[in-house]
Tab-separated table of C-alpha atoms in Angstrom:
chain	number	residue	atom	x	y	z
A	1	MET	CA	159.960	102.192	-88.928
A	2	SER	CA	157.477	104.524	-90.611
A	3	LEU	CA	153.992	103.342	-91.516
A	4	ALA	CA	154.739	103.768	-95.231
A	5	HIS	CA	157.966	101.843	-94.818
A	6	ARG	CA	156.287	98.968	-92.965
A	7	ASN	CA	153.305	98.779	-95.296
A	8	GLN	CA	155.402	98.476	-98.461
A	9	ALA	CA	157.519	95.709	-96.947
A	10	GLU	CA	154.405	93.873	-95.800
A	11	ARG	CA	152.731	94.325	-99.199
A	12	ALA	CA	155.762	92.938	-101.023
A	13	ALA	CA	156.079	89.962	-98.656
A	14	GLY	CA	152.360	89.176	-98.862
A	15	ALA	CA	152.332	89.307	-102.649
A	16	PHE	CA	155.430	87.101	-102.755
A	17	ARG	CA	153.699	84.430	-100.671
A	18	GLU	CA	150.670	84.503	-102.953
A	19	LEU	CA	152.710	84.275	-106.158
A	20	HIS	CA	155.248	81.691	-105.036
A	21	ALA	CA	153.348	79.749	-102.347
A	22	ALA	CA	156.252	80.304	-99.975
A	23	PRO	CA	157.629	83.169	-97.908
A	24	PRO	CA	160.482	85.280	-99.269
A	25	ARG	CA	164.000	84.817	-97.991
A	26	GLY	CA	163.975	88.487	-97.014
A	27	VAL	CA	162.582	91.927	-97.763
A	28	TRP	CA	164.704	94.983	-98.518
A	29	SER	CA	163.536	98.535	-99.154
A	30	ALA	CA	164.919	101.867	-100.298
A	31	PRO	CA	163.424	105.380	-100.272
A	32	GLY	CA	162.855	108.015	-102.871
A	33	ARG	CA	164.584	111.313	-102.304
A	34	VAL	CA	164.137	115.045	-102.415
A	35	ASN	CA	167.172	117.067	-103.339
A	36	LEU	CA	167.017	120.099	-101.102
A	37	ILE	CA	169.488	121.926	-103.333
A	38	GLY	CA	172.273	121.021	-105.768
A	39	GLU	CA	170.652	120.170	-109.099
A	40	HIS	CA	172.647	118.943	-112.114
A	41	THR	CA	175.836	119.261	-110.083
A	42	ASP	CA	176.352	115.554	-109.406
A	43	TYR	CA	177.594	114.611	-112.871
A	44	ASN	CA	179.850	117.648	-112.736
A	45	ASP	CA	181.709	116.244	-109.688
A	46	GLY	CA	180.036	118.839	-107.491
A	47	PHE	CA	178.037	119.109	-104.269
A	48	VAL	CA	174.488	117.966	-103.488
A	49	LEU	CA	172.219	118.116	-100.441
A	50	PRO	CA	169.418	115.514	-100.638
A	51	PHE	CA	167.300	113.861	-97.990
A	52	ALA	CA	165.319	110.620	-98.097
A	53	LEU	CA	161.541	110.578	-98.383
A	54	PRO	CA	159.287	108.419	-96.187
A	55	HIS	CA	158.007	106.888	-99.450
A	56	ARG	CA	159.742	103.599	-100.217
A	57	THR	CA	160.061	100.724	-102.655
A	58	ALA	CA	160.298	97.264	-101.102
A	59	VAL	CA	161.564	94.072	-102.730
A	60	ALA	CA	160.694	90.635	-101.355
A	61	ALA	CA	163.159	88.106	-102.711
A	62	ALA	CA	164.271	84.502	-102.710
A	63	ALA	CA	167.088	82.748	-104.553
A	64	ARG	CA	166.525	80.357	-107.460
A	65	ASP	CA	168.809	77.497	-108.473
A	66	ASP	CA	168.069	77.635	-112.222
A	67	GLY	CA	169.721	80.980	-113.001
A	68	LEU	CA	166.463	82.729	-113.905
A	69	LEU	CA	165.468	86.206	-112.766
A	70	THR	CA	161.736	86.706	-112.304
A	71	ALA	CA	160.156	89.995	-111.316
A	72	ALA	CA	156.636	91.074	-110.476
A	73	THR	CA	155.382	94.455	-109.322
A	74	LEU	CA	152.334	95.185	-107.207
A	75	GLY	CA	150.232	98.163	-108.276
A	76	GLU	CA	148.408	100.559	-105.978
A	77	ASP	CA	145.191	98.716	-106.794
A	78	GLY	CA	146.710	95.372	-105.830
A	79	ALA	CA	147.041	94.141	-109.406
A	80	VAL	CA	150.226	92.222	-110.138
A	81	LEU	CA	152.258	92.809	-113.281
A	82	ARG	CA	154.774	90.071	-114.087
A	83	ALA	CA	157.774	90.438	-116.341
A	84	GLU	CA	158.985	87.665	-118.603
A	85	PRO	CA	161.589	85.516	-116.825
A	86	VAL	CA	165.103	85.998	-118.137
A	87	ALA	CA	168.316	84.078	-117.587
A	88	VAL	CA	170.861	86.123	-115.649
A	89	ALA	CA	173.562	84.701	-117.923
A	90	ASP	CA	171.773	86.140	-120.983
A	91	LEU	CA	171.293	89.688	-119.703
A	92	GLU	CA	172.617	92.449	-121.925
A	93	PRO	CA	171.528	96.039	-122.656
A	94	GLY	CA	168.473	96.121	-124.892
A	95	LEU	CA	167.210	92.682	-123.902
A	96	VAL	CA	164.705	93.935	-121.314
A	97	SER	CA	162.554	97.054	-121.609
A	98	GLY	CA	160.062	98.977	-119.505
A	99	TRP	CA	159.995	98.793	-115.716
A	100	ALA	CA	161.624	95.336	-115.732
A	101	ALA	CA	164.825	96.852	-117.158
A	102	TYR	CA	165.646	98.379	-113.771
A	103	PRO	CA	165.943	95.145	-111.737
A	104	ALA	CA	167.453	93.384	-114.756
A	105	GLY	CA	170.089	96.101	-115.084
A	106	VAL	CA	171.108	95.653	-111.462
A	107	ALA	CA	171.388	91.876	-111.919
A	108	TRP	CA	173.494	92.484	-115.056
A	109	VAL	CA	175.959	94.694	-113.163
A	110	LEU	CA	176.171	92.270	-110.237
A	111	ARG	CA	176.767	89.366	-112.620
A	112	GLU	CA	180.017	91.064	-113.625
A	113	ARG	CA	181.015	90.913	-109.966
A	114	GLY	CA	180.399	87.190	-109.643
A	115	LEU	CA	176.766	87.150	-108.516
A	116	THR	CA	175.348	84.865	-111.183
A	117	GLY	CA	172.487	83.213	-109.312
A	118	GLY	CA	168.837	83.625	-110.173
A	119	ALA	CA	166.148	85.135	-107.969
A	120	ASP	CA	162.435	85.717	-107.620
A	121	LEU	CA	161.628	89.374	-106.920
A	122	VAL	CA	158.283	90.895	-105.933
A	123	ILE	CA	158.148	94.684	-105.743
A	124	ALA	CA	155.794	97.070	-103.942
A	125	GLY	CA	156.269	100.779	-103.470
A	126	ASP	CA	154.694	104.180	-103.015
A	127	VAL	CA	157.389	106.480	-104.418
A	128	PRO	CA	155.480	108.532	-107.020
A	129	SER	CA	156.603	107.498	-110.491
A	130	GLY	CA	157.596	110.166	-112.984
A	131	ALA	CA	157.595	112.826	-110.257
A	132	GLY	CA	161.328	113.499	-110.157
A	133	LEU	CA	161.559	111.835	-106.734
A	134	SER	CA	163.857	109.021	-107.834
A	135	SER	CA	161.426	106.126	-107.984
A	136	SER	CA	163.698	104.232	-110.384
A	137	HIS	CA	166.702	104.488	-108.088
A	138	ALA	CA	164.665	103.437	-105.061
A	139	LEU	CA	163.768	100.300	-107.005
A	140	GLU	CA	167.328	99.668	-108.176
A	141	CYS	CA	168.845	100.201	-104.731
A	142	ALA	CA	166.333	97.855	-103.090
A	143	VAL	CA	167.019	95.206	-105.751
A	144	ALA	CA	170.770	95.588	-105.304
A	145	LEU	CA	170.530	95.062	-101.546
A	146	ALA	CA	168.185	92.109	-102.085
A	147	LEU	CA	170.486	90.330	-104.542
A	148	LEU	CA	173.529	90.996	-102.395
A	149	GLY	CA	171.656	89.809	-99.326
A	150	LEU	CA	170.536	86.584	-101.001
A	151	ALA	CA	174.144	85.896	-101.976
A	152	GLY	CA	175.490	86.720	-98.528
A	153	ALA	CA	177.760	89.322	-100.124
A	154	PRO	CA	179.076	92.319	-98.157
A	155	GLU	CA	177.590	95.787	-98.590
A	156	ASN	CA	179.804	98.714	-99.524
A	157	ARG	CA	177.151	101.335	-100.046
A	158	PRO	CA	179.182	103.970	-101.919
A	159	GLU	CA	180.279	101.172	-104.259
A	160	ILE	CA	176.703	99.920	-104.619
A	161	ALA	CA	175.674	103.447	-105.625
A	162	ARG	CA	178.167	103.324	-108.498
A	163	TRP	CA	176.909	99.911	-109.556
A	164	VAL	CA	173.346	101.231	-109.622
A	165	GLN	CA	174.527	104.227	-111.633
A	166	ARG	CA	176.048	101.863	-114.183
A	167	ALA	CA	172.798	99.892	-114.402
A	168	GLU	CA	170.892	103.127	-115.059
A	169	ASN	CA	173.435	104.526	-117.529
A	170	ASP	CA	174.494	101.467	-119.506
A	171	PHE	CA	171.550	99.058	-119.225
A	172	VAL	CA	168.482	101.300	-118.949
A	173	GLY	CA	170.064	104.056	-121.047
A	174	ALA	CA	169.490	107.060	-118.748
A	175	PRO	CA	172.660	109.174	-118.243
A	176	THR	CA	172.074	109.961	-114.557
A	177	GLY	CA	174.679	110.976	-111.996
A	178	LEU	CA	175.298	109.637	-108.488
A	179	LEU	CA	172.992	111.817	-106.426
A	180	ASP	CA	169.877	109.663	-106.341
A	181	GLN	CA	171.461	106.294	-105.633
A	182	THR	CA	173.727	107.692	-102.934
A	183	ALA	CA	170.867	109.497	-101.232
A	184	SER	CA	168.693	106.388	-101.225
A	185	LEU	CA	171.485	104.273	-99.754
A	186	LEU	CA	173.126	106.679	-97.283
A	187	CYS	CA	170.537	109.147	-95.985
A	188	THR	CA	169.485	109.007	-92.341
A	189	GLU	CA	166.412	110.179	-90.481
A	190	ALA	CA	166.241	113.884	-89.509
A	191	HIS	CA	169.287	114.755	-91.626
A	192	ALA	CA	170.168	116.013	-95.068
A	193	LEU	CA	173.145	114.370	-96.771
A	194	PHE	CA	175.906	116.778	-97.791
A	195	LEU	CA	177.777	114.845	-100.456
A	196	ASP	CA	180.939	115.754	-102.317
A	197	VAL	CA	180.356	113.625	-105.389
A	198	ARG	CA	183.982	113.624	-106.510
A	199	SER	CA	185.547	112.446	-103.270
A	200	GLY	CA	182.547	110.520	-101.970
A	201	ARG	CA	182.835	112.375	-98.669
A	202	ALA	CA	179.420	112.451	-96.995
A	203	GLU	CA	178.239	114.384	-93.971
A	204	GLN	CA	174.914	113.965	-92.218
A	205	VAL	CA	173.720	117.523	-91.544
A	206	PRO	CA	170.882	117.923	-89.009
A	207	PHE	CA	167.734	119.226	-90.686
A	208	ASP	CA	164.745	119.782	-88.414
A	209	ALA	CA	162.499	122.283	-90.146
A	210	ALA	CA	159.562	121.374	-87.904
A	211	ALA	CA	161.373	122.691	-84.835
A	212	GLN	CA	161.116	126.159	-86.378
A	213	GLY	CA	157.559	125.756	-87.585
A	214	LEU	CA	158.547	124.960	-91.173
A	215	GLU	CA	157.976	122.083	-93.569
A	216	VAL	CA	159.257	121.023	-96.957
A	217	LEU	CA	156.127	120.729	-99.083
A	218	VAL	CA	156.513	118.501	-102.148
A	219	ILE	CA	154.368	119.495	-105.137
A	220	ASP	CA	154.135	116.696	-107.698
A	221	THR	CA	153.041	118.516	-110.844
A	222	ARG	CA	151.849	115.284	-112.483
A	223	ALA	CA	153.677	116.461	-115.595
A	224	SER	CA	155.705	113.383	-116.451
A	225	HIS	CA	159.375	113.507	-117.259
A	226	SER	CA	162.074	111.043	-118.264
A	227	ASN	CA	165.822	111.121	-117.695
A	228	ALA	CA	166.229	108.786	-120.656
A	229	ASP	CA	165.197	111.450	-123.155
A	230	GLY	CA	167.565	113.771	-125.009
A	231	GLY	CA	167.210	116.905	-122.881
A	232	TYR	CA	169.102	115.607	-119.885
A	233	GLY	CA	171.823	113.965	-121.947
A	234	ALA	CA	172.344	117.054	-124.092
A	235	ARG	CA	172.998	119.212	-121.058
A	236	ARG	CA	175.359	116.699	-119.560
A	237	ALA	CA	177.308	116.555	-122.828
A	238	GLY	CA	177.407	120.357	-122.912
A	239	CYS	CA	178.918	120.466	-119.434
A	240	GLU	CA	181.574	117.953	-120.423
A	241	ARG	CA	182.431	119.984	-123.522
A	242	ALA	CA	182.674	123.181	-121.476
A	243	ALA	CA	184.995	121.543	-118.946
A	244	ALA	CA	187.239	120.342	-121.770
A	245	LEU	CA	187.385	123.830	-123.289
A	246	LEU	CA	188.258	125.312	-119.900
A	247	GLY	CA	190.933	122.697	-119.318
A	248	VAL	CA	189.469	121.389	-116.041
A	249	PRO	CA	188.423	117.841	-115.096
A	250	ALA	CA	184.854	118.976	-114.371
A	251	LEU	CA	182.886	122.184	-113.890
A	252	ARG	CA	183.215	121.704	-110.135
A	253	ASP	CA	186.794	122.943	-110.597
A	254	VAL	CA	185.675	126.419	-111.691
A	255	PRO	CA	185.650	128.657	-108.568
A	256	ALA	CA	182.713	131.004	-108.198
A	257	ALA	CA	185.169	133.909	-108.021
A	258	ASP	CA	186.513	132.994	-111.472
A	259	LEU	CA	183.127	132.532	-113.138
A	260	ALA	CA	183.194	135.702	-115.234
A	261	ASP	CA	186.604	134.856	-116.666
A	262	ALA	CA	185.522	131.290	-117.419
A	263	LEU	CA	182.377	132.435	-119.216
A	264	ALA	CA	184.369	134.809	-121.391
A	265	ARG	CA	186.413	131.854	-122.669
A	266	LEU	CA	183.402	129.808	-123.772
A	267	PRO	CA	181.060	129.856	-126.766
A	268	GLU	CA	177.762	131.528	-126.020
A	269	ASP	CA	175.696	128.335	-126.017
A	270	LEU	CA	177.713	126.824	-123.148
A	271	ARG	CA	177.819	129.851	-120.881
A	272	PRO	CA	174.390	129.375	-119.252
A	273	LEU	CA	175.171	125.735	-118.390
A	274	VAL	CA	178.426	126.686	-116.724
A	275	ARG	CA	176.879	129.624	-114.893
A	276	HIS	CA	174.221	127.356	-113.398
A	277	VAL	CA	176.601	124.629	-112.241
A	278	VAL	CA	179.123	127.000	-110.679
A	279	THR	CA	176.526	129.104	-108.868
A	280	GLU	CA	174.537	126.017	-107.793
A	281	ASN	CA	177.597	124.492	-106.151
A	282	ASP	CA	178.051	127.745	-104.256
A	283	ARG	CA	174.400	127.663	-103.181
A	284	VAL	CA	174.831	124.143	-101.799
A	285	LEU	CA	177.760	125.250	-99.647
A	286	ARG	CA	175.743	128.201	-98.345
A	287	ALA	CA	172.762	125.948	-97.627
A	288	VAL	CA	174.930	123.568	-95.625
A	289	GLY	CA	176.175	126.539	-93.632
A	290	ALA	CA	172.596	127.576	-92.866
A	291	LEU	CA	171.693	124.096	-91.617
A	292	ARG	CA	174.845	123.803	-89.524
A	293	ALA	CA	173.911	127.130	-87.942
A	294	GLY	CA	170.405	125.865	-87.181
A	295	SER	CA	168.830	128.411	-89.537
A	296	PRO	CA	166.701	126.493	-92.069
A	297	ALA	CA	164.689	129.630	-92.848
A	298	ASP	CA	167.821	131.009	-94.514
A	299	LEU	CA	167.401	128.343	-97.204
A	300	GLY	CA	164.483	130.264	-98.724
A	301	PRO	CA	166.380	132.745	-100.941
A	302	LEU	CA	168.785	130.002	-102.011
A	303	LEU	CA	165.901	127.832	-103.224
A	304	VAL	CA	164.459	130.716	-105.225
A	305	ALA	CA	167.833	131.482	-106.813
A	306	SER	CA	168.276	127.801	-107.659
A	307	HIS	CA	164.927	127.667	-109.439
A	308	GLU	CA	165.639	130.827	-111.410
A	309	SER	CA	168.979	129.387	-112.497
A	310	LEU	CA	167.437	126.068	-113.510
A	311	ARG	CA	164.677	127.887	-115.400
A	312	ASP	CA	166.710	130.564	-117.138
A	313	ASP	CA	170.248	129.172	-117.492
A	314	TYR	CA	169.901	125.393	-117.488
A	315	ARG	CA	166.475	125.565	-119.132
A	316	VAL	CA	165.059	122.422	-117.567
A	317	SER	CA	161.922	123.814	-115.931
A	318	SER	CA	158.386	123.619	-117.332
A	319	PRO	CA	155.226	125.737	-117.150
A	320	GLU	CA	153.811	123.427	-114.467
A	321	LEU	CA	156.919	123.762	-112.315
A	322	ASP	CA	157.078	127.524	-112.740
A	323	VAL	CA	153.424	127.957	-111.769
A	324	ALA	CA	153.870	125.742	-108.694
A	325	VAL	CA	156.862	127.759	-107.522
A	326	ALA	CA	155.221	131.136	-108.163
A	327	ALA	CA	151.985	130.117	-106.438
A	328	ALA	CA	153.808	128.814	-103.363
A	329	LEU	CA	155.845	132.004	-103.027
A	330	ALA	CA	152.743	134.144	-103.470
A	331	GLU	CA	151.119	132.407	-100.492
A	332	GLY	CA	153.982	132.805	-98.066
A	333	ALA	CA	156.507	130.049	-98.810
A	334	LEU	CA	159.994	131.212	-97.833
A	335	GLY	CA	161.482	129.603	-100.909
A	336	ALA	CA	160.582	127.148	-103.652
A	337	ARG	CA	162.217	125.438	-106.594
A	338	MET	CA	161.920	122.565	-109.031
A	339	VAL	CA	163.732	119.360	-108.085
A	340	GLY	CA	165.108	116.475	-110.104
A	341	GLY	CA	166.181	116.340	-113.708
A	342	GLY	CA	163.470	118.710	-114.841
A	343	PHE	CA	161.052	118.959	-117.794
A	344	GLY	CA	158.273	118.047	-115.345
A	345	GLY	CA	158.226	116.166	-112.070
A	346	SER	CA	158.100	117.949	-108.737
A	347	ALA	CA	158.835	121.187	-106.953
A	348	ILE	CA	159.467	121.813	-103.268
A	349	ALA	CA	158.425	124.771	-101.138
A	350	LEU	CA	159.905	125.660	-97.743
A	351	THR	CA	156.671	126.676	-96.076
A	352	PRO	CA	155.610	127.867	-92.616
A	353	VAL	CA	153.360	125.115	-91.305
A	354	GLU	CA	150.497	127.580	-90.790
A	355	ARG	CA	150.647	128.463	-94.515
A	356	HIS	CA	150.386	124.840	-95.688
A	357	ASP	CA	146.671	124.919	-96.543
A	358	ALA	CA	146.898	128.298	-98.261
A	359	VAL	CA	149.820	127.199	-100.427
A	360	VAL	CA	148.085	123.967	-101.444
A	361	ARG	CA	144.854	125.812	-102.276
A	362	ARG	CA	146.678	128.416	-104.369
A	363	VAL	CA	148.705	125.905	-106.359
A	364	THR	CA	145.625	123.766	-106.970
A	365	ALA	CA	143.563	126.784	-108.046
A	366	ASP	CA	146.263	128.053	-110.405
A	367	TYR	CA	146.454	124.611	-112.017
A	368	ALA	CA	142.691	124.410	-112.380
A	369	ALA	CA	142.610	127.837	-114.008
A	370	ARG	CA	144.906	126.481	-116.721
A	371	GLY	CA	142.994	123.247	-117.183
A	372	TRP	CA	145.797	121.146	-115.746
A	373	THR	CA	145.465	118.007	-113.635
A	374	ALA	CA	145.477	118.837	-109.938
A	375	PRO	CA	148.935	118.416	-108.394
A	376	ARG	CA	149.667	115.950	-105.616
A	377	THR	CA	151.124	117.563	-102.486
A	378	PHE	CA	152.600	116.221	-99.266
A	379	PRO	CA	155.044	117.393	-96.581
A	380	ALA	CA	158.322	115.505	-96.572
A	381	ALA	CA	160.410	114.933	-93.452
A	382	PRO	CA	163.976	113.576	-93.781
A	383	SER	CA	163.681	109.810	-93.398
A	384	ALA	CA	165.772	106.655	-93.175
A	385	GLY	CA	167.785	105.267	-96.074
A	386	ALA	CA	167.792	101.783	-97.595
A	387	ARG	CA	167.663	98.811	-95.243
A	388	ARG	CA	166.617	95.225	-94.753
A	389	ASP	CA	163.108	94.976	-93.359
A	390	GLY	CA	162.813	91.296	-92.635
C-alpha cells in the first residue's frame, strides 16, 4: 500500500472516530487517474488507455438504521465540512448540490437496486480537484464500494462503473463517459488499462517507464475546469449527431481508412469532431502496440499528435495547457498532451528522468512570465485501483 493510499485511509478513519465517537465499519478508497491517451473516445464507444494515480480518495463508513445519509469531508488543513443529512428515500436529482451531490448520487443509484439503508460517510483524499484527474469519480467509486460493502452486496466492477456513470450523468448533471470510473475501479499497479468501452473488454498492459529512464510528469495547470458546463456536452452531442448522419451506432465504427469519405458526407462544423475521434482511436491502438513491444518512448509522437488534435479539431485545450505542453517539449520531453475533458485541468509529459528539473523549471518560468499561478507538478507511476483498506 502506498504512503498516500495509507494516509488517506487513516485520515478518513480518524476523522470518523472524532465525528461519530465510534470507529467506522470499514474504509474504502479509490484513485484518481491519468489517461495516457484516448481522450473523448469513451462516449463514442471507442478505446482508452488510462492508468491509476497514487493519489486517492478514502471513505470511512458505517451503516445507520434510520435511513439517513450523512457525509463529511476532511480538507487538507484538517477542517471538516459537513453536508446536511438527507433521507435516502427522498433522494432525487436537484435535491443535493455541491460536493455532497456526488455521494448522494451514488446512494440514489444504489437505492434503485435495493440498497435503501442509510450510512455515515467521512471522506479524505488527495486527488487534486479541478485538475482533470478524476477526483469526482474517485469519490464516487469509493462511496459505491463503501455502500455495497456495508450492505454485504457483491461487487461487479464493470457494472459499478456504469452505476457511477449514471450518478454523474443523471444526478450530478455532468455528461461523462465510462473512462474515469472504469479506470478507478479496474486499474492495477505497473499497468495501463486498455479498455474497449463498447464491449467492456479490458487488458492490463505492462507500463514501466522507469525501466527505460522515463517518467510521466503530471502538470496541473491550476486552471479549473468543469465537465458539467456546456462545452463538454456540446461536443458529445455533436458526435452523436455525426454518427447518426453517417448511419453508424457510434464514431468508433468509422475506420481510419474511411475517414476522408466520412468527412465528405458531413456538415463542416462536425468534421473536426469526427476527425479527432477517429484518429484518436487509432492512436490508442498504436500506443498499446508500443507498450506491448516494451517501447514506451514510442508514445512520444502519439502524445503530441493527440494534443494537436484536441487543440485544433476538438477545441478543448486552453492557453495554460498549450503553454505547459510547449514548454515541456522545448526542454526535452519526448511527448506531451492535455488530459481529461479539457478547458483547463492537467497535461502530461513523457520525460526522461534526467530532464525532470529542467521541464519543471521551464513550465514554471513560462507561467510566471504570463502572470499565471505556478503549476503543480508530480511524476505519476501506474498504481492500484479501488479497494477496501480496513
